[in-house]
PDB file of C-alpha atoms in Angstrom:
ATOM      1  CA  UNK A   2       0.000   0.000   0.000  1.00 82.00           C
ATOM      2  CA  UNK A   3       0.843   3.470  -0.835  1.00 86.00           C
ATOM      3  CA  UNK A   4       1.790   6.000   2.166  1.00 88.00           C
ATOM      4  CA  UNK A   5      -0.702   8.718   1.445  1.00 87.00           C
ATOM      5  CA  UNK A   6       1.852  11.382   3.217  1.00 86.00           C
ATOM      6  CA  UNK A   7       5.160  10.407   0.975  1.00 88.00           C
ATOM      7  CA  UNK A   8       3.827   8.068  -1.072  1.00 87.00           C
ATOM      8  CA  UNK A   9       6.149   5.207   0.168  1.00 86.00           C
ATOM      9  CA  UNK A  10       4.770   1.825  -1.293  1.00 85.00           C
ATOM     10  CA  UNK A  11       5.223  -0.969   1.827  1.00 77.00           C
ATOM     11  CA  UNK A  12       3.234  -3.615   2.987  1.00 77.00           C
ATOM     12  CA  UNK A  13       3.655  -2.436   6.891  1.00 75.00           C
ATOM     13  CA  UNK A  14       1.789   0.582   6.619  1.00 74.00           C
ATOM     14  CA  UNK A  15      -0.459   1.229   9.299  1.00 83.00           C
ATOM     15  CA  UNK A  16      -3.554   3.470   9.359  1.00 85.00           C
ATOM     16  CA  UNK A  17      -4.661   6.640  11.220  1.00 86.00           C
ATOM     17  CA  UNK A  18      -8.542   7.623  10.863  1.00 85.00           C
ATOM     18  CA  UNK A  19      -9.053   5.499   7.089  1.00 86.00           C
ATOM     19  CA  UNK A  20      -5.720   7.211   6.058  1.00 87.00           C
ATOM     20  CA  UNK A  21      -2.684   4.352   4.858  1.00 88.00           C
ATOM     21  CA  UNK A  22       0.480   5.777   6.253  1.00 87.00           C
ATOM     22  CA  UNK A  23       4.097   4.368   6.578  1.00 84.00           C
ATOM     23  CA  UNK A  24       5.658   3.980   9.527  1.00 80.00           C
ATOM     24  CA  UNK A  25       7.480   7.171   9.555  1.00 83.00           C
ATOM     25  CA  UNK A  26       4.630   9.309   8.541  1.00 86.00           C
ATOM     26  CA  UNK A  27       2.272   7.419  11.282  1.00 85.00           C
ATOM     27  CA  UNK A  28       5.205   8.131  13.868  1.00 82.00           C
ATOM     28  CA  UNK A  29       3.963  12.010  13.285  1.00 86.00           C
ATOM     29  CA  UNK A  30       1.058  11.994  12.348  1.00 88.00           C
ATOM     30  CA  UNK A  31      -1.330  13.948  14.893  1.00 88.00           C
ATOM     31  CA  UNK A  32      -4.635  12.402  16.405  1.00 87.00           C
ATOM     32  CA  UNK A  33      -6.696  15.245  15.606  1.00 86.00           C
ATOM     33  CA  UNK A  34      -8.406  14.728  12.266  1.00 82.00           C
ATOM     34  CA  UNK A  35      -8.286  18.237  11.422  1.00 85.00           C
ATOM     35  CA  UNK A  36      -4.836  18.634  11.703  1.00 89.00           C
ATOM     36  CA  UNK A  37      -4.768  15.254  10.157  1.00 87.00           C
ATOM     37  CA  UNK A  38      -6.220  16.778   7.030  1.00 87.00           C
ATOM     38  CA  UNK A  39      -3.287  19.209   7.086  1.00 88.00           C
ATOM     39  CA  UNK A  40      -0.372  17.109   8.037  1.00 89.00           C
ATOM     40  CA  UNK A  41      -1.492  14.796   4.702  1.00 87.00           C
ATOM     41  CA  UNK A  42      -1.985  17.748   2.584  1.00 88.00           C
ATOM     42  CA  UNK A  43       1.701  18.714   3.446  1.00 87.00           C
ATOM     43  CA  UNK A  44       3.564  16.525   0.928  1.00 81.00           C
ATOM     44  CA  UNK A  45       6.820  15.449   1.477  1.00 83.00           C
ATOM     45  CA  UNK A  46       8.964  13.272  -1.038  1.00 79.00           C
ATOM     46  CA  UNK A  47       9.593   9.369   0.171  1.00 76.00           C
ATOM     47  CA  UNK A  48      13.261   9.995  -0.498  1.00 81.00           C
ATOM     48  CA  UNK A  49      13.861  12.953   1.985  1.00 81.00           C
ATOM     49  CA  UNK A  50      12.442  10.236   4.559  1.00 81.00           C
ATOM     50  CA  UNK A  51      14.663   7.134   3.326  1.00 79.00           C
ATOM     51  CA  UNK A  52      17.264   7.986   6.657  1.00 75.00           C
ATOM     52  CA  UNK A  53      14.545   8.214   8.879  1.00 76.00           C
ATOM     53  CA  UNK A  54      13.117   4.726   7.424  1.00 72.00           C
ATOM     54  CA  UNK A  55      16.120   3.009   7.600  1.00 70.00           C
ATOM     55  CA  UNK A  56      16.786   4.012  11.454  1.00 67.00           C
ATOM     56  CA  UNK A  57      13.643   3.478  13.062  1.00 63.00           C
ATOM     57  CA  UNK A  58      13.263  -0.181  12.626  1.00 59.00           C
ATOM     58  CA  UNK A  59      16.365  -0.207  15.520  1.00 61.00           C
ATOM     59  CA  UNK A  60      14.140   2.522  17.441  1.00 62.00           C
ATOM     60  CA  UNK A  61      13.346   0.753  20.798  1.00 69.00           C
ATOM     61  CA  UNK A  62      15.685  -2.169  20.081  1.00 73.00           C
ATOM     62  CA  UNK A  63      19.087  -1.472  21.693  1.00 73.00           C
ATOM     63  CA  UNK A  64      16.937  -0.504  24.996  1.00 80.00           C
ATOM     64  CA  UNK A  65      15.094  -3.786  24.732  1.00 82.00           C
ATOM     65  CA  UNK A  66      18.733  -5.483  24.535  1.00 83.00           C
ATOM     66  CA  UNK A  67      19.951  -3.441  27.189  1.00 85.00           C
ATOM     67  CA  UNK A  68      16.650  -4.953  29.324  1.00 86.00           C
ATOM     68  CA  UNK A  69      16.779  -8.463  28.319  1.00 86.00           C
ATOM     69  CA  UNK A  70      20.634  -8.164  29.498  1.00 90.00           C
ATOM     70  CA  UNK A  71      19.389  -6.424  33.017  1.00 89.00           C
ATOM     71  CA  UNK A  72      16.836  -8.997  33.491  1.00 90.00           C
ATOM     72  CA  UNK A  73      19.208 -11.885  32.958  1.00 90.00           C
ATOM     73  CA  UNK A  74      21.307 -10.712  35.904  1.00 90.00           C
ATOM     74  CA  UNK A  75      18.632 -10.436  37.850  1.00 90.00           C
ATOM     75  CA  UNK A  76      18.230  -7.088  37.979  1.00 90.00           C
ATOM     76  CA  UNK A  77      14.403  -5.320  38.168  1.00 88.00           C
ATOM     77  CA  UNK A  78      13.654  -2.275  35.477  1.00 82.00           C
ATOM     78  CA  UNK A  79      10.084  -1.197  36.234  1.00 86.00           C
ATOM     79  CA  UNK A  80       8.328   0.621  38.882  1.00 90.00           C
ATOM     80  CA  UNK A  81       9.269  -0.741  42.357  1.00 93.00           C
ATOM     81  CA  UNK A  82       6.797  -3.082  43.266  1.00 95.00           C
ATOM     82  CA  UNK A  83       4.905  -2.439  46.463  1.00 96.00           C
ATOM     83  CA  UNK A  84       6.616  -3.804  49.701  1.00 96.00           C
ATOM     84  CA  UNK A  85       9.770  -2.721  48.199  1.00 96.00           C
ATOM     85  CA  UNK A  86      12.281   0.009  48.096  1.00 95.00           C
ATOM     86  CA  UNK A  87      15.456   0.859  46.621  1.00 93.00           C
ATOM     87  CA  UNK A  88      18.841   0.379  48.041  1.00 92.00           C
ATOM     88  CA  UNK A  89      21.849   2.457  47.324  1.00 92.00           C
ATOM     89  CA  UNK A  90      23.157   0.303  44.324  1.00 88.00           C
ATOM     90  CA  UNK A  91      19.756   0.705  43.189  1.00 86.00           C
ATOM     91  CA  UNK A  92      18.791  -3.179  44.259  1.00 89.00           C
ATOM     92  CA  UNK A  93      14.941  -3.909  45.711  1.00 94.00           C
ATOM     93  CA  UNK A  94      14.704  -4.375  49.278  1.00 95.00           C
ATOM     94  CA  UNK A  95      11.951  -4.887  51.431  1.00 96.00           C
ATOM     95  CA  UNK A  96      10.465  -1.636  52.509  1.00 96.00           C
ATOM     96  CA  UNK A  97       8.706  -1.097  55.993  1.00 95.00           C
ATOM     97  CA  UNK A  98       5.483  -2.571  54.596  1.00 95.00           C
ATOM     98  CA  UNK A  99       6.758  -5.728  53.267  1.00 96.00           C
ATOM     99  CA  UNK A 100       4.822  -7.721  55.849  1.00 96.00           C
ATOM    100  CA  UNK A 101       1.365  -6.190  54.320  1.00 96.00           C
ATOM    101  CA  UNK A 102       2.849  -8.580  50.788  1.00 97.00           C
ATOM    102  CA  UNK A 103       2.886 -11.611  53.200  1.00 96.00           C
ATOM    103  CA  UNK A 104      -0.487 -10.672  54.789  1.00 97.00           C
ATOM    104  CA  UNK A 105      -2.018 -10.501  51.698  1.00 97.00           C
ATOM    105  CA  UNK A 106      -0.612 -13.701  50.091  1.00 97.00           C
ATOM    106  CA  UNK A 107      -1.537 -15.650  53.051  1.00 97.00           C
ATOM    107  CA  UNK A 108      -4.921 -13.958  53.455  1.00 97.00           C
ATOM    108  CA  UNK A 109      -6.376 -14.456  49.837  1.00 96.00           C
ATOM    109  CA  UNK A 110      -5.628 -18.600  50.692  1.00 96.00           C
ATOM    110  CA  UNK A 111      -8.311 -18.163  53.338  1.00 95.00           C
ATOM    111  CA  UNK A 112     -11.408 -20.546  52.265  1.00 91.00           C
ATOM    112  CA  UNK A 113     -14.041 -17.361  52.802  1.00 92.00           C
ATOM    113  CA  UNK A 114     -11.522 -14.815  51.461  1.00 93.00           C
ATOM    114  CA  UNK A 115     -12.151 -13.371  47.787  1.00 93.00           C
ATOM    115  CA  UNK A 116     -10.403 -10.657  45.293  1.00 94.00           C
ATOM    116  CA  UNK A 117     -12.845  -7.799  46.163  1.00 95.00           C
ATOM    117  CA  UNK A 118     -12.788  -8.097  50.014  1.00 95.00           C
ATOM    118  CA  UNK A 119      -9.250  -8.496  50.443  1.00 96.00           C
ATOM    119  CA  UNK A 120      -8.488  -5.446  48.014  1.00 95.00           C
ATOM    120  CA  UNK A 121     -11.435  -3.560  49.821  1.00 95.00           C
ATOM    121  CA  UNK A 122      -9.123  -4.520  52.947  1.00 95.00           C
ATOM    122  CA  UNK A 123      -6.044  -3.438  51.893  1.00 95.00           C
ATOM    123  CA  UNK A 124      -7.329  -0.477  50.021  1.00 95.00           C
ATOM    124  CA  UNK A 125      -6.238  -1.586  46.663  1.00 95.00           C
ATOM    125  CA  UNK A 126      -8.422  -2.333  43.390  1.00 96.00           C
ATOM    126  CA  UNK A 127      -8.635  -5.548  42.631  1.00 95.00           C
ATOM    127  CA  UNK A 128      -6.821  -5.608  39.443  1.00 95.00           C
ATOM    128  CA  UNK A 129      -4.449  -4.171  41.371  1.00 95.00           C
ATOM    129  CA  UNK A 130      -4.494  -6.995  43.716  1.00 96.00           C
ATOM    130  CA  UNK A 131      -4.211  -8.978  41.064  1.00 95.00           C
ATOM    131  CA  UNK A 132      -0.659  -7.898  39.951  1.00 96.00           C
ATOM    132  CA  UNK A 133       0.604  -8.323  43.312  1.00 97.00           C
ATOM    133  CA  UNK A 134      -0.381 -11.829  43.740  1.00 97.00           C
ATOM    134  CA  UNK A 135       0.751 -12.785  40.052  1.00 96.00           C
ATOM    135  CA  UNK A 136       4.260 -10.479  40.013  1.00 96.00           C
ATOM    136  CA  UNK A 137       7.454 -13.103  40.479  1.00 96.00           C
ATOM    137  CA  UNK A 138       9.243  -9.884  42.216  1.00 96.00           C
ATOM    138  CA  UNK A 139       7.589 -11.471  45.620  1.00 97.00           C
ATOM    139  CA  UNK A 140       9.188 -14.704  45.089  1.00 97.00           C
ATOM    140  CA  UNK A 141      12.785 -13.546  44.306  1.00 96.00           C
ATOM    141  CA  UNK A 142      12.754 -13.537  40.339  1.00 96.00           C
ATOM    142  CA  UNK A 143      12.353 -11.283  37.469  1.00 94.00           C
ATOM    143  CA  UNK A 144      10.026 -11.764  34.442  1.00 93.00           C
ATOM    144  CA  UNK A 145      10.745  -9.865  31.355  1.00 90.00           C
ATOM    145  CA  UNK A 146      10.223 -10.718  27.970  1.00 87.00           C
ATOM    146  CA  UNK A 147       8.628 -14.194  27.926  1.00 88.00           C
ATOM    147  CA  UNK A 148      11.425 -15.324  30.734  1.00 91.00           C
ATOM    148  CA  UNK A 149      12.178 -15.824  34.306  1.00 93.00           C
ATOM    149  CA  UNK A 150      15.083 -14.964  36.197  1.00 94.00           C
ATOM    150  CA  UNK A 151      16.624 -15.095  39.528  1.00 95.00           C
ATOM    151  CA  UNK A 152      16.675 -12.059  41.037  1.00 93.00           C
ATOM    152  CA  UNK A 153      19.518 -10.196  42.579  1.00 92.00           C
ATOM    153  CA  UNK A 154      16.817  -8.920  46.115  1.00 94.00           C
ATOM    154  CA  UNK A 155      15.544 -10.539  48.615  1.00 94.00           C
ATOM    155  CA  UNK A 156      11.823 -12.961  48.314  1.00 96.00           C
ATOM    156  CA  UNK A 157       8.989 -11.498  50.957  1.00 96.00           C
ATOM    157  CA  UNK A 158       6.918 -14.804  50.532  1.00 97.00           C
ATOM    158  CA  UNK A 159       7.623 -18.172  49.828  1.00 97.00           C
ATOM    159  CA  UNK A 160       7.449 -20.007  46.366  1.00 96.00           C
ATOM    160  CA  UNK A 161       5.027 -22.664  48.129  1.00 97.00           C
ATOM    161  CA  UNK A 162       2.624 -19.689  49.013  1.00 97.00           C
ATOM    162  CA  UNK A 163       3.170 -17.890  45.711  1.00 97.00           C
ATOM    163  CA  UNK A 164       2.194 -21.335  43.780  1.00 97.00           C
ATOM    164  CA  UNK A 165      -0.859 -21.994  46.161  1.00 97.00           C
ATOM    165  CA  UNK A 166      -1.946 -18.205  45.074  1.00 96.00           C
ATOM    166  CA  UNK A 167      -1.652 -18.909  41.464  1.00 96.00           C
ATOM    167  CA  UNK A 168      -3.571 -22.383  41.570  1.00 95.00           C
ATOM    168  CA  UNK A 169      -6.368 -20.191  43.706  1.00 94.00           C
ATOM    169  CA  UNK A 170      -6.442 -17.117  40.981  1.00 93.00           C
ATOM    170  CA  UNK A 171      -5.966 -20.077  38.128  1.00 93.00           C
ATOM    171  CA  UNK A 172      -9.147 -21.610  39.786  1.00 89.00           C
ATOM    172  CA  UNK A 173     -11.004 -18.570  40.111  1.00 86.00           C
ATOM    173  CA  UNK A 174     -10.327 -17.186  36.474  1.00 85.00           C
ATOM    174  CA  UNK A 175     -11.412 -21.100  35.127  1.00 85.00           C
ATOM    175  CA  UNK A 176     -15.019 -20.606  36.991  1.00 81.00           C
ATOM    176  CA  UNK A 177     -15.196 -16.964  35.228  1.00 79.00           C
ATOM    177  CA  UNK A 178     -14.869 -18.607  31.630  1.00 77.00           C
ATOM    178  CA  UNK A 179     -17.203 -21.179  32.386  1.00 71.00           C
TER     179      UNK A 179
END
């Protein structure tokens, strides 16, 4: 398909409110339609673009690298989970509130304990609930990309609990597709 900014012909264009744009034109292309209208109107020839083309395939991929290497050595890259802090060398440690994780793990295994009380409870939504009790952080590892690591901190609750969570959230989300 035809990029109807440049006129680049590729098979990877995307589109943007019915218009067919490359990659590159996409990239800058603005969500208001009426501006939209005025960003296609300016035409720009595909060759003036070729550099930027070429160079933004890699766009993204030497950080991902950089992750997948982090991850590997155990080392966490998002937002510090709660029950956590950051040390000096920038490693996760518990925080003051990493027995809250613990309570929380071993609560939800009560028999007349569900999502929506204990995050009422603990003043969390229950989605949010839900990442807790599913993020391998608690148990000592990383997961990025598809893979699990060991981590380089220290585990607030045991991989016995963490596994009888999972089989209780695995059973829960089986009853809700039923």
């Amino acid at each position: 398909m035809k990029c109807e900014k440049c006129g680049y012909d590729s098979e990877e264009n995307k589109t943007k409110s019915g218009l067919n744009l490359c990659s590159v034109c996409f990239s800058f292309a603005p969500n208001d339609p009426e501006k939209l209208d005025e960003y296609i109107k300016e035409k720009i020839p595909k060759d003036i673009l070729n550099s930027f083309r070429k160079y933004s395939k890699f766009r993204g991929e030497v950080q991902k690298i950089g992750m997948i290497k982090k991850s590997s050595q155990g080392k966490h890259m998002s937002r510090i989970p709660f029950g956590y802090q950051r040390d000096p060398q920038g490693l996760l440690v518990p925080a003051q509130n990493y027995r809250e994780i613990e309570e929380i793990f071993e609560e939800f295994l009560q028999e007349d304990m569900n999502l929506r009380k204990l995050s009422e409870k603990h003043n969390f939504s229950v989605n949010g609930l839900k990442k807790i009790l599913r993020n391998f952080v608690y148990i000592g590892k990383i997961r990025f990309n598809g893979q699990i690591h060991e981590g380089k901190h220290q585990a607030i609750v045991s991989s016995t609990l963490f596994n009888h969570v999972q089989n209780k959230l695995d059973k829960i989300k089986r009853k809700k597709s039923k």
